[in-house]
Amino acid sequence: MARIPVAVLGATGTVGQRFIQLLEGHPWFEVAAVTGSTRSAGRTYAEATRWVLDRPMPAAVRDMTILGEDADLTTPLVFSALPSKTAGDLESRLAAAGHVVCTNAGDHRMDPDVPLLIPEVNPDHLDLIDVQRRRRGWSGAIVANPNCTATPVTMTLRPLLDQFGIERVMAVSMQALSGAGYPGVPSYDAIDNVVPYIGGSEEEKLETEPQKMLGMLGDDTVIAAGFVTTAHCNRVPVLEGHLVCLSIAFTQRPEHAALDAALRHFRAAPQELQLPSAPAMPLVLRDEVDRPQPRRDRDAGNGMSTVIGRIRTCAVFDYKLTVLGHNTIRGAAGGSLLNAELMYARGLLT
Amino acid sequence: MARIPVAVLGATGTVGQRFIQLLEGHPWFEVAAVTGSTRSAGRTYAEATRWVLDRPMPAAVRDMTILGEDADLTTPLVFSALPSKTAGDLESRLAAAGHVVCTNAGDHRMDPDVPLLIPEVNPDHLDLIDVQRRRRGWSGAIVANPNCTATPVTMTLRPLLDQFGIERVMAVSMQALSGAGYPGVPSYDAIDNVVPYIGGSEEEKLETEPQKMLGMLGDDTVIAAGFVTTAHCNRVPVLEGHLVCLSIAFTQRPEHAALDAALRHFRAAPQELQLPSAPAMPLVLRDEVDRPQPRRDRDAGNGMSTVIGRIRTCAVFDYKLTVLGHNTIRGAAGGSLLNAELMYARGLLT
Amino acid sequence: MARIPVAVLGATGTVGQRFIQLLEGHPWFEVAAVTGSTRSAGRTYAEATRWVLDRPMPAAVRDMTILGEDADLTTPLVFSALPSKTAGDLESRLAAAGHVVCTNAGDHRMDPDVPLLIPEVNPDHLDLIDVQRRRRGWSGAIVANPNCTATPVTMTLRPLLDQFGIERVMAVSMQALSGAGYPGVPSYDAIDNVVPYIGGSEEEKLETEPQKMLGMLGDDTVIAAGFVTTAHCNRVPVLEGHLVCLSIAFTQRPEHAALDAALRHFRAAPQELQLPSAPAMPLVLRDEVDRPQPRRDRDAGNGMSTVIGRIRTCAVFDYKLTVLGHNTIRGAAGGSLLNAELMYARGLLT
Amino acid sequence: MARIPVAVLGATGTVGQRFIQLLEGHPWFEVAAVTGSTRSAGRTYAEATRWVLDRPMPAAVRDMTILGEDADLTTPLVFSALPSKTAGDLESRLAAAGHVVCTNAGDHRMDPDVPLLIPEVNPDHLDLIDVQRRRRGWSGAIVANPNCTATPVTMTLRPLLDQFGIERVMAVSMQALSGAGYPGVPSYDAIDNVVPYIGGSEEEKLETEPQKMLGMLGDDTVIAAGFVTTAHCNRVPVLEGHLVCLSIAFTQRPEHAALDAALRHFRAAPQELQLPSAPAMPLVLRDEVDRPQPRRDRDAGNGMSTVIGRIRTCAVFDYKLTVLGHNTIRGAAGGSLLNAELMYARGLLT
């Protein structure tokens, strides 16, 4: 079977590099084009890219010539690793021109007719594509994946909301350095330190994106889930893996065993469809008292699982627990890729 | 004026080393005796101590012979840096024998007749000493300082409870490695990692000690403050300085300016009495969006101030903010020392 | 084909864990027994082991009962991850009893009749086994792998000594924390710091082991190679991967291209025999100006390659360069495993 | 006594910040002007500066308006924290206009008529100022301090060259992140890693600057010292403090005790003149087997001492040892400041 050619926008940055890495040897998709800034365009990928990942650059892209960001693309599927703010207009133009754009950028996430998608959480939101096309007159489409911290939090909340209802969430994150891109956080700020702030309205995203994803699909839009979240976001000296402490007030307080079972047995569309990048277990529960830990647990399910631990009673809300997600795999490029795989399996890429 | 001779129990450990360091050149107190484990007893302090602090070992103690832990002491004032569980009985014996014991250990903290003391927070709790002596028939006394994370949290809550009332507190800590002593956390667990758990019932301490300190002194005991706290405690790769994210629900929600002013203008007994180790400002407010940071702010007020920042509205409670305290100075040896200074100023050491 | 059952001595420590990890799914060998300290004996491997590696514990060993260190073993092949000094006698007894012991411990390394073996460097030294058996009356044998820093240095020197002769070597190492085992280096010593010293006569090992391995096999012993080495060993805050700066004075100074080619084209017995753990390239040359880097290059060849970079003229000797080896894979358990694979391929395990 | 007004060029960068910090409360000099890039000019120092040091910004400079880099200055003394390459021409113009420029930049360091000065090493090289003025027709002057790694190496070699003669030096550095300025090294490159390369011809500087400083002053120029140095420079995850492993071949190999004494008893002009920033001991010897360590020893002598340890026999040269210097204090701003203090004490600033 011929693989679908794909383009990666912003392919030289850290998220772009993750796309390139995750697409290496992919059974359905094949990198056919890469774009970059004016500085990079015209050079080969190997020349223009300061490759920062620990595994080597895939051979297949080394000699690919980088296109300018506004180049005419011929691939039906486009992955966008563009930075927010510059991504929005370009992605719209590509969707208007018939491309399906799976984007990691924040610009369109909260557009009412754009699916903000985690395949395990809200696969039905893909129906918004019809609304989007009708309203905007596009033949293509934009599908966004959420913020890297919102991702593991929302995956955790999905079965809990369904079974017990959720009223209030308190979330305090300890986020990895890679979330700031490259060069990102100066080492002089990072070592022996924590920075209790993350720019780009990180806390607001964590307070609003989960509600959209966990919302009900109405006629033409999503009715956001009704719980309230407060977020504190911190940068810690960790390379990869965002850790989040959660306290949750439920509509109906479950027994501990029921809470545990709801998380442990959670499976969803990607597992049923056996999507290539889907982890066998979307939620991995660790029983040890000191897990999850970013370095030891971020690669669970090849970086596509959310790892959960320390489930215990909360003196203020009902339960507290700790969740971990790999921020540049499931929380960025891997999330977008899984979205595209779901669309492919649903026949939306043909 | 002759300085009061003091003994330091457990003087070779990390908290013991901080006592030795902070007592160097102290105007009121002078190290006259140091005790250590069986392994150390009989050797000089310089020989027996694996000195880990960044400033050099004070010359005055280098040649002091380490006494056994059950040696007869002649100093009226004793600082205890003993580990919890082994500390309790020994401290009781010393108090019975007429010594005033200022202890950093946890064993007696929640005893109803033992002052759990932060001089800025509850100096009146020193009146419990009379109760303690009466009940136990002691001529000495035990005064405890709180857990290292509870310290900056309680200092922050003091003016807020007084002016606005507090109902609920959510606290998530990112704690420094030095809190685990030496050798403490293996580097193989610490680098590129966070451990979402701290042994020794750390979360329980943070959920109960503040209420005792912020409680009202009744006839013979303290009536604990009525608010509820939930705590998540994490170990991060930081050398010194515990950072805590707080969300607070007040009895009467203050305006932002009133909240800010309550913190900014807070002064208390140590400042009025100009105790030698008292910081000019017990609470230091930073207006920058990304402060406090452990490495850059832990030394505020020579490690005796609590540094506060990021005061903003909380979507679930009323306000959220971030606080920082130096865990081995104000949160341990420096806290005990300030307690002793308050007792001296109040005439309780003569 | 039935796999050869093997025992792992000292299986619960960090090197022991690496043996367990590397033996998972091995085509020739199968873990049949694990031994541990008195504290661990009798418990299952999962219960007794504080597993510290980033990938999970292999399922096959979880329920294996740990034997005492002096248990009677029935496996023909034994891997020893015992600490030096306690290893020596026990290994001798096992060899006397007919076991082939591939050991990572230092005790027997410099014994004249014990092969100190890197399969790419001195496979012919296996002939010492006959000497060893004859002299000691053993039916088994002991084969040692070298010190973790000596390993990449010796692999680098092999083709250079052969082609150009070596007179003098200056080696300055920057060694990873995992080299000290677990708990090993306290985090309070490691963060924002370098310790310019490594215990256990590390520098002496680096100054003598390469000469033995690179020596000529005489009648009954090895005539050590004649060059002189000086070593400075440092501990840096890196998790895995020992980096070494080398300056080398050659007998015949090669052209840069010849030096480069000698390293780049080096292949040896493990590659020819296609041993299961052999890397395709024993020496990997990086041309970038800032490589090798521990985090980005330690996994080359699954941690079995030595990575070399920065080859340039030395103002004092002839050339200087930087080499890197994975200290707990090739430099410890993986090195022992490759030794056993070579013995198997040579028919020495039957 | 009125203090001499000084200007700091490039005052907002990390070296500039160190100048500002070290000049706070200086007995002889007073910051009267600060310059910055076009982006900063016209703003106050507090507004324009991303202050990264751990101690707070001095109050005296907060409201000072930043001048453009080519502003007319009226201060007799100018400290230059400009980056190399942009510094050279501007410094020449200022010297021509009558200013004494003490510069940390590399541009003029190797000019034959510019003193490359460490007051403990070559105070007599100040005589080059006459040559400089005569040749260039300047009324001011340029005096440079050396590279941050060359500084502790040269201080160490001074008494050794004088007493024993030096033939060859092998130097391998482990350099702190702050040496790269701010933002400098990305944290994603620094954590769990070493980068075996430092840009800006770091190794060449370390191979040539010491010889100039240790050279004899001839009629109109310096005759460089005759020994040969080879350097390997590495970046390690340390905040401040450059550590260097040295192997030295002497003209006359000293006894260990004589070598030790030569270092331990070394005193020079700054100590005799009691310059305000001079450390009591320019060279501090540590006898512990595992010192110097960057974090624990960099602040010796307020960051102005070189700390030396691990003196032992070298198998290839005569001796090996490890030295440490604080790279942004003695190795940059503090070095320049001490140079100015020497000039003041010698009457060259009036």
mmCIF file of N, CA and C in Angstrom, chain C residues 235-298:
data_model
loop_
_atom_site.group_PDB
_atom_site.id
_atom_site.type_symbol
_atom_site.label_atom_id
_atom_site.label_comp_id
_atom_site.label_asym_id
_atom_site.label_seq_id
_atom_site.Cartn_x
_atom_site.Cartn_y
_atom_site.Cartn_z
ATOM 1 N N ARG C 235 34.270 13.379 38.564
ATOM 2 C CA ARG C 235 32.852 12.994 38.554
ATOM 3 C C ARG C 235 32.026 14.228 38.176
ATOM 4 N N VAL C 236 31.234 14.107 37.143
ATOM 5 C CA VAL C 236 30.404 15.225 36.673
ATOM 6 C C VAL C 236 28.917 14.865 36.785
ATOM 7 N N PRO C 237 28.050 15.875 36.819
ATOM 8 C CA PRO C 237 26.616 15.604 36.987
ATOM 9 C C PRO C 237 25.950 15.110 35.706
ATOM 10 N N VAL C 238 26.305 13.920 35.322
ATOM 11 C CA VAL C 238 25.772 13.249 34.135
ATOM 12 C C VAL C 238 25.299 11.874 34.607
ATOM 13 N N LEU C 239 24.198 11.397 34.082
ATOM 14 C CA LEU C 239 23.654 10.125 34.576
ATOM 15 C C LEU C 239 24.430 8.920 34.059
ATOM 16 N N GLU C 240 24.677 8.887 32.752
ATOM 17 C CA GLU C 240 25.371 7.744 32.144
ATOM 18 C C GLU C 240 26.318 8.273 31.079
ATOM 19 N N GLY C 241 27.449 7.613 30.908
ATOM 20 C CA GLY C 241 28.371 7.971 29.831
ATOM 21 C C GLY C 241 29.621 8.645 30.346
ATOM 22 N N HIS C 242 30.754 7.975 30.193
ATOM 23 C CA HIS C 242 32.039 8.532 30.612
ATOM 24 C C HIS C 242 32.713 9.172 29.406
ATOM 25 N N LEU C 243 33.078 10.436 29.560
ATOM 26 C CA LEU C 243 33.739 11.194 28.504
ATOM 27 C C LEU C 243 35.213 11.331 28.883
ATOM 28 N N VAL C 244 36.112 11.140 27.913
ATOM 29 C CA VAL C 244 37.541 11.206 28.215
ATOM 30 C C VAL C 244 38.255 12.057 27.172
ATOM 31 N N CYS C 245 39.001 13.053 27.633
ATOM 32 C CA CYS C 245 39.870 13.843 26.761
ATOM 33 C C CYS C 245 41.232 13.146 26.704
ATOM 34 N N LEU C 246 41.694 12.880 25.504
ATOM 35 C CA LEU C 246 42.969 12.178 25.316
ATOM 36 C C LEU C 246 43.946 13.030 24.519
ATOM 37 N N SER C 247 45.178 13.049 24.960
ATOM 38 C CA SER C 247 46.287 13.536 24.138
ATOM 39 C C SER C 247 47.239 12.358 23.960
ATOM 40 N N ILE C 248 47.659 12.134 22.737
ATOM 41 C CA ILE C 248 48.442 10.932 22.438
ATOM 42 C C ILE C 248 49.725 11.287 21.678
ATOM 43 N N ALA C 249 50.829 10.724 22.175
ATOM 44 C CA ALA C 249 52.101 10.825 21.437
ATOM 45 C C ALA C 249 52.357 9.472 20.767
ATOM 46 N N PHE C 250 52.502 9.490 19.439
ATOM 47 C CA PHE C 250 52.669 8.258 18.677
ATOM 48 C C PHE C 250 54.147 7.944 18.436
ATOM 49 N N THR C 251 54.410 6.707 18.161
ATOM 50 C CA THR C 251 55.755 6.326 17.740
ATOM 51 C C THR C 251 56.035 6.938 16.367
ATOM 52 N N GLN C 252 55.068 6.811 15.491
ATOM 53 C CA GLN C 252 55.174 7.476 14.183
ATOM 54 C C GLN C 252 53.953 8.347 13.993
ATOM 55 N N ARG C 253 54.149 9.631 14.037
ATOM 56 C CA ARG C 253 53.015 10.550 13.930
ATOM 57 C C ARG C 253 52.308 10.353 12.597
ATOM 58 N N PRO C 254 51.019 9.959 12.620
ATOM 59 C CA PRO C 254 50.297 9.786 11.355
ATOM 60 C C PRO C 254 49.789 11.118 10.809
ATOM 61 N N GLU C 255 49.493 11.125 9.531
ATOM 62 C CA GLU C 255 48.702 12.219 8.964
ATOM 63 C C GLU C 255 47.305 12.169 9.587
ATOM 64 N N HIS C 256 46.648 13.297 9.606
ATOM 65 C CA HIS C 256 45.294 13.353 10.176
ATOM 66 C C HIS C 256 44.371 12.363 9.475
ATOM 67 N N ALA C 257 44.489 12.288 8.147
ATOM 68 C CA ALA C 257 43.590 11.400 7.404
ATOM 69 C C ALA C 257 43.832 9.941 7.742
ATOM 70 N N ALA C 258 45.080 9.601 7.970
ATOM 71 C CA ALA C 258 45.398 8.216 8.311
ATOM 72 C C ALA C 258 44.868 7.867 9.700
ATOM 73 N N LEU C 259 44.986 8.813 10.603
ATOM 74 C CA LEU C 259 44.467 8.613 11.954
ATOM 75 C C LEU C 259 42.957 8.410 11.905
ATOM 76 N N ASP C 260 42.319 9.292 11.189
ATOM 77 C CA ASP C 260 40.871 9.232 11.042
ATOM 78 C C ASP C 260 40.452 7.886 10.435
ATOM 79 N N ALA C 261 41.154 7.471 9.407
ATOM 80 C CA ALA C 261 40.790 6.226 8.724
ATOM 81 C C ALA C 261 41.006 5.008 9.618
ATOM 82 N N ALA C 262 42.072 5.039 10.389
ATOM 83 C CA ALA C 262 42.358 3.904 11.268
ATOM 84 C C ALA C 262 41.216 3.681 12.251
ATOM 85 N N LEU C 263 40.665 4.789 12.736
ATOM 86 C CA LEU C 263 39.562 4.681 13.691
ATOM 87 C C LEU C 263 38.265 4.307 12.977
ATOM 88 N N ARG C 264 38.018 4.977 11.877
ATOM 89 C CA ARG C 264 36.730 4.837 11.198
ATOM 90 C C ARG C 264 36.538 3.441 10.624
ATOM 91 N N HIS C 265 37.607 2.815 10.187
ATOM 92 C CA HIS C 265 37.465 1.514 9.527
ATOM 93 C C HIS C 265 37.712 0.334 10.451
ATOM 94 N N PHE C 266 37.923 0.635 11.708
ATOM 95 C CA PHE C 266 38.214 -0.448 12.648
ATOM 96 C C PHE C 266 37.025 -1.401 12.799
ATOM 97 N N ARG C 267 37.268 -2.677 12.529
ATOM 98 C CA ARG C 267 36.299 -3.739 12.800
ATOM 99 C C ARG C 267 37.094 -4.884 13.415
ATOM 100 N N ALA C 268 36.431 -5.737 14.147
ATOM 101 C CA ALA C 268 37.187 -6.782 14.827
ATOM 102 C C ALA C 268 36.331 -8.028 14.988
ATOM 103 N N ALA C 269 36.800 -8.944 15.816
ATOM 104 C CA ALA C 269 36.154 -10.248 15.971
ATOM 105 C C ALA C 269 34.645 -10.182 16.206
ATOM 106 N N PRO C 270 34.157 -9.328 17.125
ATOM 107 C CA PRO C 270 32.706 -9.358 17.392
ATOM 108 C C PRO C 270 31.879 -8.998 16.169
ATOM 109 N N GLN C 271 32.432 -8.107 15.331
ATOM 110 C CA GLN C 271 31.711 -7.728 14.117
ATOM 111 C C GLN C 271 31.774 -8.865 13.104
ATOM 112 N N GLU C 272 32.930 -9.481 12.993
ATOM 113 C CA GLU C 272 33.053 -10.590 12.034
ATOM 114 C C GLU C 272 32.168 -11.771 12.441
ATOM 115 N N LEU C 273 32.144 -12.037 13.734
ATOM 116 C CA LEU C 273 31.357 -13.168 14.239
ATOM 117 C C LEU C 273 29.887 -12.805 14.409
ATOM 118 N N GLN C 274 29.589 -11.519 14.214
ATOM 119 C CA GLN C 274 28.213 -11.049 14.421
ATOM 120 C C GLN C 274 27.651 -11.495 15.764
ATOM 121 N N LEU C 275 28.419 -11.259 16.793
ATOM 122 C CA LEU C 275 27.944 -11.581 18.142
ATOM 123 C C LEU C 275 26.679 -10.772 18.429
ATOM 124 N N PRO C 276 25.737 -11.342 19.158
ATOM 125 C CA PRO C 276 24.437 -10.690 19.340
ATOM 126 C C PRO C 276 24.530 -9.274 19.914
ATOM 127 N N SER C 277 25.463 -9.027 20.827
ATOM 128 C CA SER C 277 25.550 -7.710 21.447
ATOM 129 C C SER C 277 26.588 -6.811 20.786
ATOM 130 N N ALA C 278 27.224 -7.292 19.741
ATOM 131 C CA ALA C 278 28.263 -6.485 19.101
ATOM 132 C C ALA C 278 27.641 -5.322 18.339
ATOM 133 N N PRO C 279 28.201 -4.141 18.476
ATOM 134 C CA PRO C 279 27.722 -3.019 17.667
ATOM 135 C C PRO C 279 28.251 -3.169 16.242
ATOM 136 N N ALA C 280 27.492 -2.686 15.278
ATOM 137 C CA ALA C 280 27.966 -2.738 13.891
ATOM 138 C C ALA C 280 29.307 -2.024 13.773
ATOM 139 N N MET C 281 29.438 -0.906 14.476
ATOM 140 C CA MET C 281 30.688 -0.168 14.447
ATOM 141 C C MET C 281 31.221 -0.025 15.856
ATOM 142 N N PRO C 282 32.356 -0.637 16.138
ATOM 143 C CA PRO C 282 32.883 -0.507 17.500
ATOM 144 C C PRO C 282 33.289 0.933 17.822
ATOM 145 N N LEU C 283 33.795 1.631 16.811
ATOM 146 C CA LEU C 283 34.162 3.042 16.983
ATOM 147 C C LEU C 283 33.310 3.874 16.042
ATOM 148 N N VAL C 284 32.598 4.826 16.593
ATOM 149 C CA VAL C 284 31.757 5.718 15.793
ATOM 150 C C VAL C 284 32.403 7.093 15.798
ATOM 151 N N LEU C 285 32.735 7.613 14.640
ATOM 152 C CA LEU C 285 33.337 8.948 14.574
ATOM 153 C C LEU C 285 32.283 10.006 14.292
ATOM 154 N N ARG C 286 32.307 11.048 15.092
ATOM 155 C CA ARG C 286 31.404 12.181 14.876
ATOM 156 C C ARG C 286 32.240 13.343 14.367
ATOM 157 N N ASP C 287 31.741 13.991 13.326
ATOM 158 C CA ASP C 287 32.506 15.072 12.729
ATOM 159 C C ASP C 287 32.150 16.446 13.279
ATOM 160 N N GLU C 288 31.014 16.548 13.969
ATOM 161 C CA GLU C 288 30.626 17.841 14.505
ATOM 162 C C GLU C 288 31.652 18.323 15.524
ATOM 163 N N VAL C 289 31.784 19.617 15.642
ATOM 164 C CA VAL C 289 32.814 20.181 16.500
ATOM 165 C C VAL C 289 32.519 19.953 17.983
ATOM 166 N N ASP C 290 31.264 19.679 18.311
ATOM 167 C CA ASP C 290 30.887 19.611 19.731
ATOM 168 C C ASP C 290 30.408 18.225 20.165
ATOM 169 N N ARG C 291 30.870 17.205 19.510
ATOM 170 C CA ARG C 291 30.522 15.832 19.883
ATOM 171 C C ARG C 291 31.790 15.030 20.117
ATOM 172 N N PRO C 292 31.761 13.935 20.861
ATOM 173 C CA PRO C 292 30.602 13.295 21.480
ATOM 174 C C PRO C 292 30.135 14.013 22.743
ATOM 175 N N GLN C 293 28.839 13.917 22.991
ATOM 176 C CA GLN C 293 28.225 14.409 24.221
ATOM 177 C C GLN C 293 27.608 13.210 24.940
ATOM 178 N N PRO C 294 27.758 13.126 26.256
ATOM 179 C CA PRO C 294 27.251 11.939 26.953
ATOM 180 C C PRO C 294 25.786 11.648 26.672
ATOM 181 N N ARG C 295 24.918 12.639 26.838
ATOM 182 C CA ARG C 295 23.491 12.325 26.724
ATOM 183 C C ARG C 295 23.103 11.956 25.307
ATOM 184 N N ARG C 296 23.720 12.579 24.334
ATOM 185 C CA ARG C 296 23.291 12.355 22.955
ATOM 186 C C ARG C 296 24.014 11.199 22.276
ATOM 187 N N ASP C 297 25.135 10.754 22.808
ATOM 188 C CA ASP C 297 25.916 9.736 22.104
ATOM 189 C C ASP C 297 26.103 8.438 22.878
ATOM 190 N N ARG C 298 25.702 8.398 24.128
ATOM 191 C CA ARG C 298 26.007 7.201 24.920
ATOM 192 C C ARG C 298 25.254 5.968 24.422
#
